[in-house]
mmCIF file of C-alpha atoms in Angstrom:
data_model
loop_
_atom_site.group_PDB
_atom_site.id
_atom_site.type_symbol
_atom_site.label_atom_id
_atom_site.label_comp_id
_atom_site.label_asym_id
_atom_site.label_seq_id
_atom_site.Cartn_x
_atom_site.Cartn_y
_atom_site.Cartn_z
ATOM 1 C CA MET N 1 23.691 55.369 53.682
ATOM 2 C CA MET N 2 26.162 55.629 56.638
ATOM 3 C CA LYS N 3 27.354 52.050 56.070
ATOM 4 C CA GLN N 4 27.908 52.794 52.355
ATOM 5 C CA ILE N 5 30.063 55.831 53.198
ATOM 6 C CA PHE N 6 32.127 53.926 55.638
ATOM 7 C CA ALA N 7 32.483 50.988 53.158
ATOM 8 C CA LEU N 8 33.796 53.419 50.583
ATOM 9 C CA SER N 9 36.351 54.645 53.166
ATOM 10 C CA ILE N 10 37.547 51.122 53.836
ATOM 11 C CA ILE N 11 37.968 50.551 50.118
ATOM 12 C CA ALA N 12 39.859 53.848 49.781
ATOM 13 C CA ALA N 13 42.127 52.861 52.637
ATOM 14 C CA SER N 14 42.875 49.450 51.019
ATOM 15 C CA LEU N 15 43.810 51.222 47.789
ATOM 16 C CA ASN N 16 46.297 53.539 49.414
ATOM 17 C CA PRO N 17 49.373 53.074 47.088
ATOM 18 C CA VAL N 18 51.936 53.707 49.751
ATOM 19 C CA HIS N 19 50.901 50.984 52.373
ATOM 20 C CA ALA N 20 48.371 48.825 50.497
ATOM 21 C CA ASN N 21 50.647 45.792 50.061
ATOM 22 C CA ASP N 22 52.012 45.857 53.531
ATOM 23 C CA TRP N 23 48.625 46.349 55.042
ATOM 24 C CA GLN N 24 47.066 43.531 53.050
ATOM 25 C CA THR N 25 49.824 41.292 54.441
ATOM 26 C CA THR N 26 48.849 42.435 57.951
ATOM 27 C CA LEU N 27 45.113 41.766 57.244
ATOM 28 C CA ASN N 28 45.958 38.220 55.950
ATOM 29 C CA GLU N 29 48.072 37.438 58.981
ATOM 30 C CA ALA N 30 45.431 38.837 61.419
ATOM 31 C CA LYS N 31 42.569 36.806 60.123
ATOM 32 C CA GLY N 32 41.677 34.158 62.670
ATOM 33 C CA GLN N 33 43.671 35.748 65.525
ATOM 34 C CA THR N 34 42.202 36.562 68.917
ATOM 35 C CA VAL N 35 43.223 39.950 70.391
ATOM 36 C CA HIS N 36 43.225 40.097 74.210
ATOM 37 C CA PHE N 37 42.442 43.780 74.758
ATOM 38 C CA ASN N 38 43.343 44.881 78.286
ATOM 39 C CA ALA N 39 41.159 47.884 79.058
ATOM 40 C CA TRP N 40 39.690 49.474 82.119
ATOM 41 C CA GLY N 41 36.321 47.824 82.679
ATOM 42 C CA GLY N 42 34.645 50.065 85.129
ATOM 43 C CA SER N 43 32.083 51.626 82.840
ATOM 44 C CA GLU N 44 29.278 49.663 81.313
ATOM 45 C CA ASN N 45 28.861 52.068 78.403
ATOM 46 C CA ILE N 46 32.512 51.816 77.508
ATOM 47 C CA ASN N 47 32.351 47.998 77.730
ATOM 48 C CA ASP N 48 29.284 47.984 75.503
ATOM 49 C CA TYR N 49 31.076 50.156 72.959
ATOM 50 C CA ILE N 50 34.071 47.766 72.910
ATOM 51 C CA LYS N 51 31.619 44.941 72.490
ATOM 52 C CA TRP N 52 30.048 46.689 69.513
ATOM 53 C CA ALA N 53 33.430 47.320 67.965
ATOM 54 C CA GLY N 54 34.379 43.681 68.424
ATOM 55 C CA GLN N 55 31.304 42.516 66.518
ATOM 56 C CA ASN N 56 32.198 44.790 63.556
ATOM 57 C CA ILE N 57 35.913 43.777 63.605
ATOM 58 C CA GLN N 58 34.948 40.109 63.546
ATOM 59 C CA GLU N 59 32.543 40.693 60.692
ATOM 60 C CA GLN N 60 34.847 42.844 58.633
ATOM 61 C CA TYR N 61 38.282 41.272 59.329
ATOM 62 C CA GLY N 62 37.746 37.864 60.948
ATOM 63 C CA VAL N 63 39.593 38.999 64.068
ATOM 64 C CA THR N 64 38.165 38.114 67.509
ATOM 65 C CA LEU N 65 38.324 40.941 70.067
ATOM 66 C CA LYS N 66 38.236 39.768 73.705
ATOM 67 C CA GLN N 67 38.219 42.530 76.363
ATOM 68 C CA ILE N 68 40.045 41.798 79.486
ATOM 69 C CA LYS N 69 38.397 44.144 81.960
ATOM 70 C CA LEU N 70 40.900 45.857 84.274
ATOM 71 C CA VAL N 71 40.344 47.532 87.591
ATOM 72 C CA ASP N 72 43.669 49.333 87.171
ATOM 73 C CA THR N 73 45.800 49.538 84.055
ATOM 74 C CA ALA N 74 48.840 49.052 86.295
ATOM 75 C CA ASP N 75 47.708 45.475 86.827
ATOM 76 C CA ALA N 76 48.330 44.680 83.160
ATOM 77 C CA ILE N 77 51.539 46.599 83.196
ATOM 78 C CA GLY N 78 52.731 44.493 86.095
ATOM 79 C CA ARG N 79 51.740 41.310 84.280
ATOM 80 C CA ILE N 80 53.700 42.307 81.155
ATOM 81 C CA LEU N 81 56.815 43.114 83.187
ATOM 82 C CA ALA N 82 56.477 39.793 85.084
ATOM 83 C CA GLU N 83 56.191 37.838 81.762
ATOM 84 C CA LYS N 84 59.310 39.559 80.355
ATOM 85 C CA VAL N 85 61.301 38.818 83.516
ATOM 86 C CA ALA N 86 60.242 35.203 83.201
ATOM 87 C CA GLY N 87 61.615 35.090 79.622
ATOM 88 C CA ASN N 88 58.257 35.091 77.874
ATOM 89 C CA VAL N 89 59.176 36.937 74.648
ATOM 90 C CA SER N 90 56.508 35.726 72.237
ATOM 91 C CA ASN N 91 53.474 34.352 73.983
ATOM 92 C CA GLY N 92 52.364 37.174 76.305
ATOM 93 C CA SER N 93 48.831 37.460 77.705
ATOM 94 C CA VAL N 94 48.316 41.095 76.597
ATOM 95 C CA ASP N 95 47.878 41.790 72.821
ATOM 96 C CA LEU N 96 46.532 45.346 73.101
ATOM 97 C CA ILE N 97 46.362 47.776 76.082
ATOM 98 C CA TRP N 98 44.579 51.022 76.676
ATOM 99 C CA LEU N 99 46.955 53.475 78.405
ATOM 100 C CA ASN N 100 48.682 56.792 78.492
ATOM 101 C CA GLY N 101 51.053 58.767 80.715
ATOM 102 C CA GLU N 102 53.272 56.987 83.182
ATOM 103 C CA ASN N 103 52.119 53.469 82.087
ATOM 104 C CA PHE N 104 53.263 54.207 78.547
ATOM 105 C CA ARG N 105 56.522 55.650 79.724
ATOM 106 C CA SER N 106 57.208 52.508 81.776
ATOM 107 C CA LEU N 107 56.663 50.098 78.839
ATOM 108 C CA LYS N 108 58.474 52.312 76.309
ATOM 109 C CA ASP N 109 61.486 52.975 78.517
ATOM 110 C CA ASN N 110 61.869 49.246 79.235
ATOM 111 C CA ASP N 111 61.640 48.421 75.450
ATOM 112 C CA PHE N 112 58.534 46.298 76.014
ATOM 113 C CA LEU N 113 56.463 47.702 73.175
ATOM 114 C CA TYR N 114 55.873 46.530 69.529
ATOM 115 C CA GLY N 115 56.494 49.098 66.892
ATOM 116 C CA PRO N 116 56.601 51.746 65.670
ATOM 117 C CA PHE N 117 53.295 50.873 64.052
ATOM 118 C CA SER N 118 50.700 53.583 64.550
ATOM 119 C CA THR N 119 51.790 56.008 61.759
ATOM 120 C CA ASN N 120 51.586 53.092 59.326
ATOM 121 C CA LEU N 121 47.936 52.266 60.026
ATOM 122 C CA PRO N 122 45.737 53.291 57.065
ATOM 123 C CA ASN N 123 43.393 55.338 59.208
ATOM 124 C CA TYR N 124 46.285 57.355 60.713
ATOM 125 C CA ARG N 125 45.863 59.627 57.613
ATOM 126 C CA TYR N 126 43.031 61.233 59.521
ATOM 127 C CA ILE N 127 45.374 62.399 62.255
ATOM 128 C CA ASP N 128 46.784 65.903 62.211
ATOM 129 C CA GLU N 129 49.741 65.772 64.518
ATOM 130 C CA SER N 130 50.146 69.574 64.438
ATOM 131 C CA SER N 131 46.666 70.085 65.797
ATOM 132 C CA ASN N 132 47.423 68.857 69.280
ATOM 133 C CA LYS N 133 50.811 68.170 70.913
ATOM 134 C CA SER N 134 49.308 65.415 73.070
ATOM 135 C CA LEU N 135 49.025 63.321 69.877
ATOM 136 C CA THR N 136 52.795 63.034 69.716
ATOM 137 C CA LEU N 137 53.796 63.824 73.317
ATOM 138 C CA ASP N 138 52.137 61.600 75.909
ATOM 139 C CA PHE N 139 52.603 63.415 79.273
ATOM 140 C CA GLY N 140 56.065 64.450 78.127
ATOM 141 C CA THR N 141 57.025 61.148 76.563
ATOM 142 C CA PRO N 142 57.460 61.178 72.743
ATOM 143 C CA VAL N 143 55.036 58.714 71.214
ATOM 144 C CA ASP N 144 57.328 57.872 68.236
ATOM 145 C CA GLY N 145 54.646 55.637 66.655
ATOM 146 C CA MET N 146 54.661 53.204 69.576
ATOM 147 C CA GLU N 147 50.996 53.786 70.500
ATOM 148 C CA SER N 148 47.921 54.667 68.439
ATOM 149 C CA PRO N 149 45.638 57.535 69.495
ATOM 150 C CA TRP N 150 42.143 56.451 70.561
ATOM 151 C CA GLY N 151 40.403 59.362 72.279
ATOM 152 C CA LYS N 152 40.893 62.808 73.732
ATOM 153 C CA ALA N 153 39.924 64.837 76.742
ATOM 154 C CA GLN N 154 40.050 68.595 77.087
ATOM 155 C CA VAL N 155 39.168 70.997 79.855
ATOM 156 C CA VAL N 156 36.126 73.167 79.257
ATOM 157 C CA PHE N 157 34.900 75.939 81.438
ATOM 158 C CA ILE N 158 31.169 76.210 82.107
ATOM 159 C CA HIS N 159 29.048 79.248 82.851
ATOM 160 C CA ASP N 160 25.419 80.390 82.813
ATOM 161 C CA THR N 161 25.018 83.009 80.107
ATOM 162 C CA GLN N 162 22.151 84.590 82.077
ATOM 163 C CA THR N 163 24.249 85.356 85.174
ATOM 164 C CA LEU N 164 27.712 85.564 83.524
ATOM 165 C CA PRO N 165 27.454 86.597 79.885
ATOM 166 C CA ASN N 166 31.172 87.417 79.489
ATOM 167 C CA PRO N 167 33.158 84.945 81.584
ATOM 168 C CA PRO N 168 36.999 85.364 82.235
ATOM 169 C CA ARG N 169 39.029 83.867 79.418
ATOM 170 C CA SER N 170 42.368 83.499 81.045
ATOM 171 C CA ILE N 171 43.856 82.554 84.375
ATOM 172 C CA ALA N 172 44.823 86.216 84.930
ATOM 173 C CA SER N 173 41.351 87.492 84.227
ATOM 174 C CA LEU N 174 39.920 84.739 86.496
ATOM 175 C CA LEU N 175 41.753 86.283 89.403
ATOM 176 C CA VAL N 176 40.520 89.800 88.455
ATOM 177 C CA TYR N 177 37.010 88.481 88.360
ATOM 178 C CA ALA N 178 37.379 86.674 91.673
ATOM 179 C CA LYS N 179 38.556 89.818 93.392
ATOM 180 C CA SER N 180 35.650 91.862 92.101
ATOM 181 C CA HIS N 181 33.191 89.007 92.917
ATOM 182 C CA PRO N 182 34.437 87.402 96.247
ATOM 183 C CA GLY N 183 33.238 83.852 96.957
ATOM 184 C CA ARG N 184 32.145 83.090 93.334
ATOM 185 C CA VAL N 185 35.224 81.130 92.080
ATOM 186 C CA THR N 186 36.718 77.848 93.212
ATOM 187 C CA TYR N 187 38.353 74.618 92.038
ATOM 188 C CA PRO N 188 38.445 70.994 93.281
ATOM 189 C CA GLU N 189 40.994 70.146 95.998
ATOM 190 C CA PRO N 190 44.167 68.429 94.716
ATOM 191 C CA PRO N 191 45.024 65.580 94.435
ATOM 192 C CA GLN N 192 41.551 65.195 92.944
ATOM 193 C CA PHE N 193 42.620 65.006 89.254
ATOM 194 C CA LEU N 194 40.483 68.019 88.155
ATOM 195 C CA GLY N 195 41.979 70.143 90.934
ATOM 196 C CA THR N 196 45.478 69.065 89.902
ATOM 197 C CA THR N 197 44.608 69.968 86.314
ATOM 198 C CA PHE N 198 43.597 73.479 87.434
ATOM 199 C CA LEU N 199 47.107 73.850 88.902
ATOM 200 C CA LYS N 200 48.631 72.690 85.545
ATOM 201 C CA GLN N 201 46.397 75.124 83.584
ATOM 202 C CA ALA N 202 47.328 77.984 85.849
ATOM 203 C CA LEU N 203 51.012 77.100 85.790
ATOM 204 C CA TYR N 204 51.095 76.968 82.021
ATOM 205 C CA GLU N 205 49.567 80.428 81.704
ATOM 206 C CA LEU N 206 51.729 81.941 84.435
ATOM 207 C CA MET N 207 55.153 80.488 83.519
ATOM 208 C CA LYS N 208 57.419 82.360 81.257
ATOM 209 C CA GLU N 209 59.532 79.332 80.325
ATOM 210 C CA LYS N 210 56.720 76.989 79.301
ATOM 211 C CA ASN N 211 59.198 74.495 77.815
ATOM 212 C CA LEU N 212 60.215 73.543 81.368
ATOM 213 C CA LEU N 213 56.881 71.692 81.641
ATOM 214 C CA THR N 214 58.103 69.146 79.146
ATOM 215 C CA GLN N 215 61.035 68.203 81.333
ATOM 216 C CA ALA N 216 61.225 65.975 84.392
ATOM 217 C CA VAL N 217 60.832 67.928 87.614
ATOM 218 C CA ASP N 218 64.069 66.668 89.043
ATOM 219 C CA THR N 219 65.951 68.287 86.161
ATOM 220 C CA ILE N 220 64.767 71.829 86.778
ATOM 221 C CA ASP N 221 64.514 74.355 89.662
ATOM 222 C CA PHE N 222 60.909 73.462 90.778
ATOM 223 C CA ASN N 223 60.695 76.165 93.438
ATOM 224 C CA ALA N 224 61.653 78.955 91.059
ATOM 225 C CA ALA N 225 59.525 77.574 88.214
ATOM 226 C CA THR N 226 56.350 77.296 90.309
ATOM 227 C CA ALA N 227 56.720 80.510 92.330
ATOM 228 C CA PRO N 228 54.219 82.395 90.127
ATOM 229 C CA LEU N 229 51.620 79.656 90.682
ATOM 230 C CA TRP N 230 51.799 79.859 94.506
ATOM 231 C CA ASP N 231 51.768 83.662 94.380
ATOM 232 C CA TYR N 232 48.604 83.431 92.238
ATOM 233 C CA LEU N 233 46.895 80.984 94.644
ATOM 234 C CA ASP N 234 47.866 83.097 97.645
ATOM 235 C CA GLU N 235 45.896 85.943 96.029
ATOM 236 C CA LEU N 236 42.982 83.753 94.836
ATOM 237 C CA HIS N 237 42.196 81.768 97.945
ATOM 238 C CA PRO N 238 41.092 84.743 100.205
ATOM 239 C CA VAL N 239 38.487 85.757 97.525
ATOM 240 C CA ALA N 240 37.545 82.215 96.499
ATOM 241 C CA TRP N 241 34.428 80.249 97.498
ATOM 242 C CA ARG N 242 34.418 79.865 101.280
ATOM 243 C CA ASN N 243 37.636 81.931 101.382
ATOM 244 C CA GLY N 244 39.631 78.979 99.996
ATOM 245 C CA THR N 245 39.305 77.047 103.233
ATOM 246 C CA THR N 246 37.329 74.203 101.623
ATOM 247 C CA PHE N 247 37.089 72.990 98.025
ATOM 248 C CA PRO N 248 34.620 71.022 95.946
ATOM 249 C CA SER N 249 35.146 67.325 95.662
ATOM 250 C CA GLY N 250 35.136 67.305 91.788
ATOM 251 C CA ALA N 251 33.279 68.275 88.672
ATOM 252 C CA ASP N 252 29.865 67.046 89.899
ATOM 253 C CA GLU N 253 29.934 69.236 93.018
ATOM 254 C CA MET N 254 31.060 72.212 90.945
ATOM 255 C CA MET N 255 28.054 71.646 88.657
ATOM 256 C CA ARG N 256 25.765 71.583 91.668
ATOM 257 C CA LEU N 257 27.277 74.710 93.066
ATOM 258 C CA LEU N 258 26.859 76.419 89.680
ATOM 259 C CA ASP N 259 23.226 75.312 89.440
ATOM 260 C CA ASP N 260 22.639 76.566 93.057
ATOM 261 C CA GLN N 261 24.251 79.877 92.062
ATOM 262 C CA GLU N 262 26.873 79.549 94.735
ATOM 263 C CA ILE N 263 29.617 79.979 92.196
ATOM 264 C CA ASP N 264 29.751 81.480 88.732
ATOM 265 C CA LEU N 265 32.126 79.086 86.931
ATOM 266 C CA ALA N 266 32.674 75.297 86.809
ATOM 267 C CA PHE N 267 34.885 73.218 84.674
ATOM 268 C CA SER N 268 35.217 69.646 83.493
ATOM 269 C CA PHE N 269 37.526 67.342 81.519
ATOM 270 C CA ASP N 270 34.440 65.978 79.743
ATOM 271 C CA THR N 271 33.516 68.299 76.828
ATOM 272 C CA SER N 272 29.897 67.052 76.880
ATOM 273 C CA ALA N 273 29.518 67.300 80.660
ATOM 274 C CA ALA N 274 27.425 70.489 80.638
ATOM 275 C CA SER N 275 25.083 69.239 77.920
ATOM 276 C CA VAL N 276 24.571 65.927 79.784
ATOM 277 C CA GLN N 277 23.690 67.824 82.971
ATOM 278 C CA ILE N 278 21.343 70.106 81.014
ATOM 279 C CA SER N 279 19.540 67.091 79.556
ATOM 280 C CA LYS N 280 19.116 65.675 83.040
ATOM 281 C CA GLY N 281 17.684 68.902 84.294
ATOM 282 C CA ASN N 282 20.602 69.572 86.576
ATOM 283 C CA LEU N 283 21.755 72.784 84.845
ATOM 284 C CA ALA N 284 19.749 75.622 83.180
ATOM 285 C CA LYS N 285 19.392 75.601 79.377
ATOM 286 C CA THR N 286 21.308 78.850 79.267
ATOM 287 C CA VAL N 287 24.454 77.205 80.512
ATOM 288 C CA ARG N 288 27.350 76.997 77.933
ATOM 289 C CA SER N 289 30.960 75.734 77.641
ATOM 290 C CA TYR N 290 34.025 77.595 76.444
ATOM 291 C CA ILE N 291 37.848 77.376 76.571
ATOM 292 C CA PHE N 292 40.446 79.949 77.547
ATOM 293 C CA ASP N 293 42.009 82.106 74.822
ATOM 294 C CA GLN N 294 45.470 80.412 75.255
ATOM 295 C CA GLY N 295 43.758 77.014 75.075
ATOM 296 C CA THR N 296 43.090 74.478 77.803
ATOM 297 C CA ILE N 297 44.762 71.324 79.108
ATOM 298 C CA SER N 298 44.172 68.401 76.862
ATOM 299 C CA ASN N 299 45.436 64.852 76.750
ATOM 300 C CA THR N 300 45.139 61.843 74.443
ATOM 301 C CA HIS N 301 44.708 58.223 75.473
ATOM 302 C CA PHE N 302 46.141 55.520 73.338
ATOM 303 C CA LEU N 303 46.435 51.865 72.441
ATOM 304 C CA ALA N 304 49.731 50.068 72.587
ATOM 305 C CA ILE N 305 50.903 46.531 71.665
ATOM 306 C CA PRO N 306 53.433 44.669 73.881
ATOM 307 C CA ASN N 307 56.243 43.181 71.887
ATOM 308 C CA ASN N 308 55.599 39.707 73.375
ATOM 309 C CA SER N 309 52.093 39.563 71.949
ATOM 310 C CA PRO N 310 51.417 36.523 69.760
ATOM 311 C CA ALA N 311 48.801 38.540 67.773
ATOM 312 C CA THR N 312 50.523 41.766 66.723
ATOM 313 C CA ALA N 313 48.845 41.746 63.345
ATOM 314 C CA GLY N 314 45.397 41.328 64.825
ATOM 315 C CA ALA N 315 46.164 44.074 67.359
ATOM 316 C CA GLN N 316 47.017 46.483 64.534
ATOM 317 C CA VAL N 317 43.801 45.681 62.758
ATOM 318 C CA VAL N 318 41.863 46.455 65.960
ATOM 319 C CA ALA N 319 43.808 49.691 66.533
ATOM 320 C CA ASN N 320 43.176 50.762 62.903
ATOM 321 C CA TYR N 321 39.384 50.034 63.303
ATOM 322 C CA PHE N 322 39.180 52.045 66.484
ATOM 323 C CA LEU N 323 40.880 54.943 64.516
ATOM 324 C CA SER N 324 38.244 54.773 61.724
ATOM 325 C CA PRO N 325 35.669 57.602 61.292
ATOM 326 C CA GLU N 326 32.943 54.966 61.842
ATOM 327 C CA ALA N 327 34.326 53.917 65.238
ATOM 328 C CA GLN N 328 35.338 57.430 66.338
ATOM 329 C CA LEU N 329 31.899 58.857 65.430
ATOM 330 C CA LYS N 330 30.144 56.134 67.443
ATOM 331 C CA LYS N 331 32.491 56.702 70.438
ATOM 332 C CA GLN N 332 31.925 60.485 70.423
ATOM 333 C CA ASP N 333 28.174 60.016 70.671
ATOM 334 C CA SER N 334 27.338 61.228 74.196
ATOM 335 C CA GLU N 335 24.650 58.547 74.520
ATOM 336 C CA VAL N 336 27.277 55.864 73.732
ATOM 337 C CA TRP N 337 30.433 57.100 75.456
ATOM 338 C CA GLY N 338 30.989 60.793 74.702
ATOM 339 C CA ASP N 339 34.705 60.482 74.141
ATOM 340 C CA LEU N 340 36.164 63.262 71.965
ATOM 341 C CA THR N 341 37.541 62.093 68.625
ATOM 342 C CA VAL N 342 41.195 62.320 67.860
ATOM 343 C CA LEU N 343 40.597 62.677 64.086
ATOM 344 C CA SER N 344 41.100 65.918 62.279
ATOM 345 C CA TYR N 345 37.920 67.424 60.972
ATOM 346 C CA GLU N 346 39.884 68.965 58.041
ATOM 347 C CA LYS N 347 41.498 65.636 57.071
ATOM 348 C CA MET N 348 38.257 63.721 56.861
ATOM 349 C CA GLU N 349 36.373 63.243 53.653
ATOM 350 C CA ARG N 350 33.405 65.510 53.212
ATOM 351 C CA GLU N 351 30.999 62.644 53.788
ATOM 352 C CA HIS N 352 32.510 61.969 57.225
ATOM 353 C CA GLN N 353 32.492 65.646 58.049
ATOM 354 C CA LEU N 354 28.813 65.800 57.395
ATOM 355 C CA LEU N 355 28.164 62.814 59.649
ATOM 356 C CA PHE N 356 30.165 64.483 62.518
ATOM 357 C CA ASP N 357 28.320 67.774 61.814
ATOM 358 C CA ALA N 358 24.970 65.964 62.100
ATOM 359 C CA GLN N 359 25.779 64.211 65.383
ATOM 360 C CA PRO N 360 23.635 65.627 68.205
ATOM 361 C CA LYS N 361 25.976 67.493 70.509
ATOM 362 C CA GLY N 362 23.678 69.019 73.157
ATOM 363 C CA LEU N 363 23.131 72.695 73.896
ATOM 364 C CA ALA N 364 26.523 73.278 75.584
ATOM 365 C CA THR N 365 28.964 71.108 73.677
ATOM 366 C CA LEU N 366 31.580 72.953 71.649
ATOM 367 C CA THR N 367 32.341 72.018 68.071
ATOM 368 C CA LEU N 368 35.656 70.417 67.091
ATOM 369 C CA GLU N 369 36.679 73.769 65.565
ATOM 370 C CA ALA N 370 35.925 75.590 68.824
ATOM 371 C CA LEU N 371 38.070 73.091 70.737
ATOM 372 C CA ASN N 372 40.939 73.439 68.365
ATOM 373 C CA ASN N 373 43.210 75.280 70.840
ATOM 374 C CA SER N 374 44.784 73.062 73.465
ATOM 375 C CA VAL N 375 47.647 72.894 75.937
ATOM 376 C CA PRO N 376 49.607 69.645 76.363
ATOM 377 C CA GLU N 377 49.927 67.868 79.696
ATOM 378 C CA PRO N 378 53.258 68.520 81.379
ATOM 379 C CA HIS N 379 55.763 65.768 81.987
ATOM 380 C CA SER N 380 54.123 63.190 84.303
ATOM 381 C CA SER N 381 56.594 63.909 87.092
ATOM 382 C CA TRP N 382 54.979 67.326 87.575
ATOM 383 C CA VAL N 383 51.744 65.790 89.034
ATOM 384 C CA PRO N 384 53.064 64.329 92.309
ATOM 385 C CA ALA N 385 55.380 67.351 92.781
ATOM 386 C CA LEU N 386 52.548 69.827 92.401
ATOM 387 C CA GLU N 387 50.184 67.909 94.587
ATOM 388 C CA LYS N 388 52.797 67.519 97.321
ATOM 389 C CA GLU N 389 53.599 71.229 97.349
ATOM 390 C CA TRP N 390 49.932 72.210 97.262
ATOM 391 C CA ARG N 391 49.129 70.083 100.234
ATOM 392 C CA GLN N 392 52.087 71.378 102.222
ATOM 393 C CA ARG N 393 50.920 74.966 101.621
ATOM 394 C CA TYR N 394 47.123 74.809 101.774
ATOM 395 C CA ALA N 395 45.799 71.445 103.113
ATOM 396 C CA LYS N 396 44.027 71.757 106.450
#
């Protein structure tokens, strides 16, 4: 039944009157091409998912997907830059690359990307750009159709409903709670990425001029803009876990502290994290996830095509497949990868909605509707600036 539904979707996409002819030309050109997909290879479950997708892409479109497993995405960025410097304008080694943030900015600013292409992909019709700013603004850099969304991450807060039935739902109320319950709140130590994310979440809620976060740090008055954040932390640390003198190493330690009832609140960038830990017996079955009322930090990761790729047609076919409900549903399965879909629930056909509805989510995983309130990542230059200032003020 599932294959029939997805087959009907493929047919519907091919009959789209706007792009059908152009897309058929792309499909014809792509057939027989090999796409060298440069993607971080440090997770076996992600590698297995890419392998699964490659088998389907070969079967459906005659395109061979070959994953080039990276230790660091910057390695592929350096290779693309070196090829361009050497005058290689049409036979590059990278056909498709998984990236976001500073890596995307580097390739885009140097005019090294093919496109715009993403908004012309048939399956882009499932994207609702208005639902999440990170779909069109990648760490402050306008996407402009130069990369195709692949997956999404969003901060969720985690509490035990037995011990904390009404958790704080804003940065301000978190401080109120911490003062009335000393030692029960904490966050990972920056520059651990989740700790830095906490700083960004707090800054977003505390700043009056939130539009400053979309600008490069060296173009604004950083000290004035971040003053509310440091005032907030100066009040929080004395009433935080261990008086703010030590911090957890990351989400895993926060989960352990929550389970040991040393703290009352944890958080994660993985929306299925609490459910996974419950299934492993590491958290109580009464634990649940939620987001703050103003939304929580969210970012999107993308696929881009270097403009010296010899297989741009094949790369577009692969990007389009990864954007399909079939591939997105599989990727969101917590037993496969657990990566949050970028597709709009409202824009999907009813048949697809039912499949997403039926997907096991775990006890503590929020629905797509419940996650539909997000805050975009600030301009990428904010991260090193915030981390440097935090360490100067609080690192021991």
